[in-house]
CSV table of C-alpha atoms in Angstrom, one decimal:
chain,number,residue,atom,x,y,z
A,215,UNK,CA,0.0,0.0,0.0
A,216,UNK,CA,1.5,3.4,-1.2
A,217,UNK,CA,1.9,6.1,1.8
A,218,UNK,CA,0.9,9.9,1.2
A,219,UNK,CA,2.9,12.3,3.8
A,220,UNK,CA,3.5,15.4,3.9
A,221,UNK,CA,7.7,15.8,3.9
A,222,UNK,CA,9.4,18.7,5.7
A,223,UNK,CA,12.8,18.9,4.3
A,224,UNK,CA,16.1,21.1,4.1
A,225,UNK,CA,19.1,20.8,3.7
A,226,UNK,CA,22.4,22.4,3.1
A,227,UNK,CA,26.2,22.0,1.6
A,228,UNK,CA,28.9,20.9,3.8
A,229,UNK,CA,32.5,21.5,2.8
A,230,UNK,CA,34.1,18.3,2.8
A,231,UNK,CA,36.7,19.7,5.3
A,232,UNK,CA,34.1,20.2,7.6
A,233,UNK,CA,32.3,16.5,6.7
A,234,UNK,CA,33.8,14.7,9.4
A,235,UNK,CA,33.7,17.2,12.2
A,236,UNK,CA,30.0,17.6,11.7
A,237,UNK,CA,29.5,13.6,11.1
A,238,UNK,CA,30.9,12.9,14.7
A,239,UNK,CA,28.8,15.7,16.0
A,240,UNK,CA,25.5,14.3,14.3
A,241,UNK,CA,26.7,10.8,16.0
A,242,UNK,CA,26.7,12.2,19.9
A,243,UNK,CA,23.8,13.2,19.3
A,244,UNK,CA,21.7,10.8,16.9
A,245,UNK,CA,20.9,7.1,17.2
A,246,UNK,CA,22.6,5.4,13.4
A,247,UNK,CA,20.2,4.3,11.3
A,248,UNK,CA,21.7,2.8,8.1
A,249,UNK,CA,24.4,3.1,5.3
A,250,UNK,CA,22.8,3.1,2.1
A,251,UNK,CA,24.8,3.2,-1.7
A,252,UNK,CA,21.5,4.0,-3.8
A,253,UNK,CA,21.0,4.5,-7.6
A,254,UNK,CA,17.7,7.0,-8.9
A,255,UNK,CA,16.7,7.4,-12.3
A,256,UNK,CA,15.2,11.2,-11.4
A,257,UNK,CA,12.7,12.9,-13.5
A,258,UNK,CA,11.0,16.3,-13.3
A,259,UNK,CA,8.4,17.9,-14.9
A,260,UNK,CA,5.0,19.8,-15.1
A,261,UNK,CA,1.4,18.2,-15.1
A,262,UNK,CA,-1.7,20.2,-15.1
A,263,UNK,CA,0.8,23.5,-13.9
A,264,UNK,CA,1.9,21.1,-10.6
A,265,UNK,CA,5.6,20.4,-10.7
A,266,UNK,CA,6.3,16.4,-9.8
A,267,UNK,CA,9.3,15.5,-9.2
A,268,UNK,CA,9.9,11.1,-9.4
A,269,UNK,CA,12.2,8.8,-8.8
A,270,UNK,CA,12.7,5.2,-9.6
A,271,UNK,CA,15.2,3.8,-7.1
A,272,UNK,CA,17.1,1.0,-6.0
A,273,UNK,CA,19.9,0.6,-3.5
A,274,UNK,CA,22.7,-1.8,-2.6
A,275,UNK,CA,20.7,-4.3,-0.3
A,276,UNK,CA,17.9,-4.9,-3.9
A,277,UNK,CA,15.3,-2.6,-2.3
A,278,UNK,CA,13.7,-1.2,-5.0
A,279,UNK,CA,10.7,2.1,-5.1
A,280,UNK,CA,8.8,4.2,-6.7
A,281,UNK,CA,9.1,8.0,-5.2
A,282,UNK,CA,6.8,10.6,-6.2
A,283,UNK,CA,6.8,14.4,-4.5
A,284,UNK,CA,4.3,16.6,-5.8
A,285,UNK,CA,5.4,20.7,-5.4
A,286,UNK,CA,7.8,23.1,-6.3
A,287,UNK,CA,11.7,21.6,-6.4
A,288,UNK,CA,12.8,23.7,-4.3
A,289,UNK,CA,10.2,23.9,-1.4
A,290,UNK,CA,10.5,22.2,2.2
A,291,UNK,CA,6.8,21.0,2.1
A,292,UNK,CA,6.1,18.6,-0.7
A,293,UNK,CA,3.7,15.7,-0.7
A,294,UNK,CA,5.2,12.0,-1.0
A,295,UNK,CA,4.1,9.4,-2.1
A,296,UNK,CA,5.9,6.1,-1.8
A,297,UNK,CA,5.7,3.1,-3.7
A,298,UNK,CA,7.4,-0.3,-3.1
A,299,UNK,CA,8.4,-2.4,-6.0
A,300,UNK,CA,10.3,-5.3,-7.3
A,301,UNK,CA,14.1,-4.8,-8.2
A,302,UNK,CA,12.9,-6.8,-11.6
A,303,UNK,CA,10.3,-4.2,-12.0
A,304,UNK,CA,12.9,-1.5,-11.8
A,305,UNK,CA,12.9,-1.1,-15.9
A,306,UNK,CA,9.9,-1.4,-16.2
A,307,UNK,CA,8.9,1.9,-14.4
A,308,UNK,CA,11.8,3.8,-16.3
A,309,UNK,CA,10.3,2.9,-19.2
A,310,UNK,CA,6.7,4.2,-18.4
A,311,UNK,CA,8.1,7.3,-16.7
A,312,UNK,CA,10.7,8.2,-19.9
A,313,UNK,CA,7.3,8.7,-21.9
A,314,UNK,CA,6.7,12.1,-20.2
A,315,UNK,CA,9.5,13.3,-21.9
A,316,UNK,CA,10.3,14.6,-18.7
A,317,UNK,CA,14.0,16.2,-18.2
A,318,UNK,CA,15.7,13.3,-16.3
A,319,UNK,CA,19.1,12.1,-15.6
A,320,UNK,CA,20.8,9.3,-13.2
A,321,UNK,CA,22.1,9.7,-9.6
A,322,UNK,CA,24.2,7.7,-8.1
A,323,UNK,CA,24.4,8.9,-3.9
A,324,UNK,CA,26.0,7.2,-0.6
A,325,UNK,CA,24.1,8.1,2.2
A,326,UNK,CA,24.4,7.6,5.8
A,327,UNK,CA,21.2,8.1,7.8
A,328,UNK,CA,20.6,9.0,11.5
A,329,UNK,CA,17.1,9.1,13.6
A,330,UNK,CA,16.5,11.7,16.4
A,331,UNK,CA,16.9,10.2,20.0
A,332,UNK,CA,13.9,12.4,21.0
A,333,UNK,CA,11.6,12.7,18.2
A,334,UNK,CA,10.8,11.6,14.8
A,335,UNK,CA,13.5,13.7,12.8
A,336,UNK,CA,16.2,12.2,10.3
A,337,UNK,CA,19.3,13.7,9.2
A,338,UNK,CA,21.0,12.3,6.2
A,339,UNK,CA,24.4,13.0,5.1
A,340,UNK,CA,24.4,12.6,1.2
A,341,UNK,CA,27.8,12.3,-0.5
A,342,UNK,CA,28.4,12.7,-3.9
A,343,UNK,CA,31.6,12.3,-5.3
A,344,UNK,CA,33.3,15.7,-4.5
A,345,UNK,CA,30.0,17.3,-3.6
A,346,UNK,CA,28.6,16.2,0.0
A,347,UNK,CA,25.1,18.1,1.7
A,348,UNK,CA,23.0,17.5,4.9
A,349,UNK,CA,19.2,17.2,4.9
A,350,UNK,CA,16.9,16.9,7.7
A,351,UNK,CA,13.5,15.8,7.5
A,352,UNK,CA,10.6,15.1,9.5
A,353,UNK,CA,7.7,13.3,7.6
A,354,UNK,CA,3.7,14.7,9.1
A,355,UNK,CA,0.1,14.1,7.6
A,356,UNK,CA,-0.9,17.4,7.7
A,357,UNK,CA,-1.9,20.4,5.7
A,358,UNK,CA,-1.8,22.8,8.6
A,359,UNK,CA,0.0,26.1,7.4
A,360,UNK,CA,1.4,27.2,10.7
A,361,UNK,CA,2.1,23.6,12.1
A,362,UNK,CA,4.5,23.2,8.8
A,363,UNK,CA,6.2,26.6,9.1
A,364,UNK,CA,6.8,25.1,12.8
A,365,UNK,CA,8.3,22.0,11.7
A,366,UNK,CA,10.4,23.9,9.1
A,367,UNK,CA,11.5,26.4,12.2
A,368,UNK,CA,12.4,23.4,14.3
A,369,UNK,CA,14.6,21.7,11.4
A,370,UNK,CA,16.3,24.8,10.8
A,371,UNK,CA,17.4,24.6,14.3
A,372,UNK,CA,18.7,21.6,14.2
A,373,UNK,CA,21.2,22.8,11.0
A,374,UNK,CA,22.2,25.6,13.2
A,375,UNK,CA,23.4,23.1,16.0
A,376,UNK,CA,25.9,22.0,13.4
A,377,UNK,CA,26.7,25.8,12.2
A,378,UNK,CA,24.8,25.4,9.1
A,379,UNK,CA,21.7,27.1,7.3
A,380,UNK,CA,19.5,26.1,5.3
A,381,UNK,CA,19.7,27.1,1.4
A,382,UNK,CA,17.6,28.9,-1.0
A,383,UNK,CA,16.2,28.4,-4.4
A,384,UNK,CA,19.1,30.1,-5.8
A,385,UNK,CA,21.5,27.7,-4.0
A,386,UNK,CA,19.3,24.7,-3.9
A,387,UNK,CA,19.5,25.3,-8.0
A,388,UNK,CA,23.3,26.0,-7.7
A,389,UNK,CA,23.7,23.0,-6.4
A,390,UNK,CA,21.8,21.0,-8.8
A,391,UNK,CA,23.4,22.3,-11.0
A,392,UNK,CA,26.7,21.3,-10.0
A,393,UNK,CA,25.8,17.7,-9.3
A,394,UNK,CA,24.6,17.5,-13.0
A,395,UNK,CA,27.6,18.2,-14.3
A,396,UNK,CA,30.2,16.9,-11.7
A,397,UNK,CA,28.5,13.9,-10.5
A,398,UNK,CA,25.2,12.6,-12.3
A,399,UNK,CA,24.2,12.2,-16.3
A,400,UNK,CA,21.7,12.8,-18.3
A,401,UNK,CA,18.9,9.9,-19.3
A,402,UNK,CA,17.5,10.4,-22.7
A,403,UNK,CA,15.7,6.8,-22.7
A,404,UNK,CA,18.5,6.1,-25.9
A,405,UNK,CA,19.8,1.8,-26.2
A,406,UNK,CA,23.2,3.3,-25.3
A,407,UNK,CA,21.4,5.0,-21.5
A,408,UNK,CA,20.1,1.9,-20.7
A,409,UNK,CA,23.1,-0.1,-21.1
A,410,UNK,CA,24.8,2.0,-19.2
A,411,UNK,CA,21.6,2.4,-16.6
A,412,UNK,CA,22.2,-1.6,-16.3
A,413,UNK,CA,26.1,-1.6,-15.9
A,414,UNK,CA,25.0,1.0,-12.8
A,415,UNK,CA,22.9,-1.3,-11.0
A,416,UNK,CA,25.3,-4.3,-11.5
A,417,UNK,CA,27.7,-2.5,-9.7
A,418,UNK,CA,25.1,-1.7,-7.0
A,419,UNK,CA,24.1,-4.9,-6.5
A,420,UNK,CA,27.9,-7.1,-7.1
């Protein structure tokens, strides 16, 4: 059964000189949750003037899903939906996503994951090749305006703990950018980006 939530999200660039400073900090103060090496096939685009952003995932341990967040890019509230399927299925979905002719290209992230002692808050520490970022998150079934902005307050203190703040659209966009070019690639749907999609997961799952 798919699960709708409401996600509270930000995040924030870490220079990797500071990576392993604020790592052991998140660790005196967080419970570890998991270690996961992940592979998305991400695509974004516009339905009925609603931006969606989805992902097709699958990570080292053959969990496979379907992700879909429904809101602007760069926004801290989107709606999730969450899908669970099988690692065979994994194509298949591409395949009926590429036909939105959505932009979309493939990520490849290692990401270490930590769960609040006191409440239901996760950080993650994302890194991507030379490019490493923070994001906290708390998940809520809501659609109460000031409740969210709360949430989003909270989160925000919980970057500061660390010396961090959270980014804009201008920086969150920055930042995509840069992982485009430095990190990910672009999925056109073409014989030569599925091979290449399949020579991914082969190494994800050796």
């Amino acid at each position: 059964m798919s699960l709708i939530n409401r996600e509270i999200e930000l995040r924030s660039e870490i220079p990797l000189e500071k990576r392993e400073f604020i790592e052991r900090k998140i660790v005196s103060q967080f419970l570890s949750s998991s270690f996961d090496d992940r592979v998305s096939v991400l695509f974004l685009g516009i339905i009925n003037q609603i931006n969606f952003d989805i992902r097709v995932r699958a990570n080292s341990k053959r969990h496979a899903e379907v992700v879909l967040k429904r809101g602007d890019f760069h926004t801290h509230d989107r709606t999730e939906t969450i899908q669970q399927i099988k690692p065979e299925q994994f194509f298949g979905f591409v395949k009926i996503f590429n036909a939105l002719s959505f932009d979309s290209k493939v990520m490849r992230r290692q990401t270490k994951r930590f769960v609040s002692k006191s409440d239901n808050c996760e950080i993650a520490l994302v890194n991507a090749g030379p490019i490493s970022y923070i994001e906290v998150e708390r998940v809520i079934n809501t659609e109460d305006g000031k409740l969210i902005e709360w949430e989003r307050e909270q989160l925000g203190g919980i970057l500061g703990e660390f010396g961090l703040l959270p980014i804009d659209k201008d920086q969150f966009d920055d930042l995509c950018k840069r992982l485009t070019e430095k990190v990910d690639w672009i999925f056109t749907g073409s014989k030569n980006d599925y091979t290449r999609l399949e020579s991914e997961l082969k190494s994800l799952w050796q």
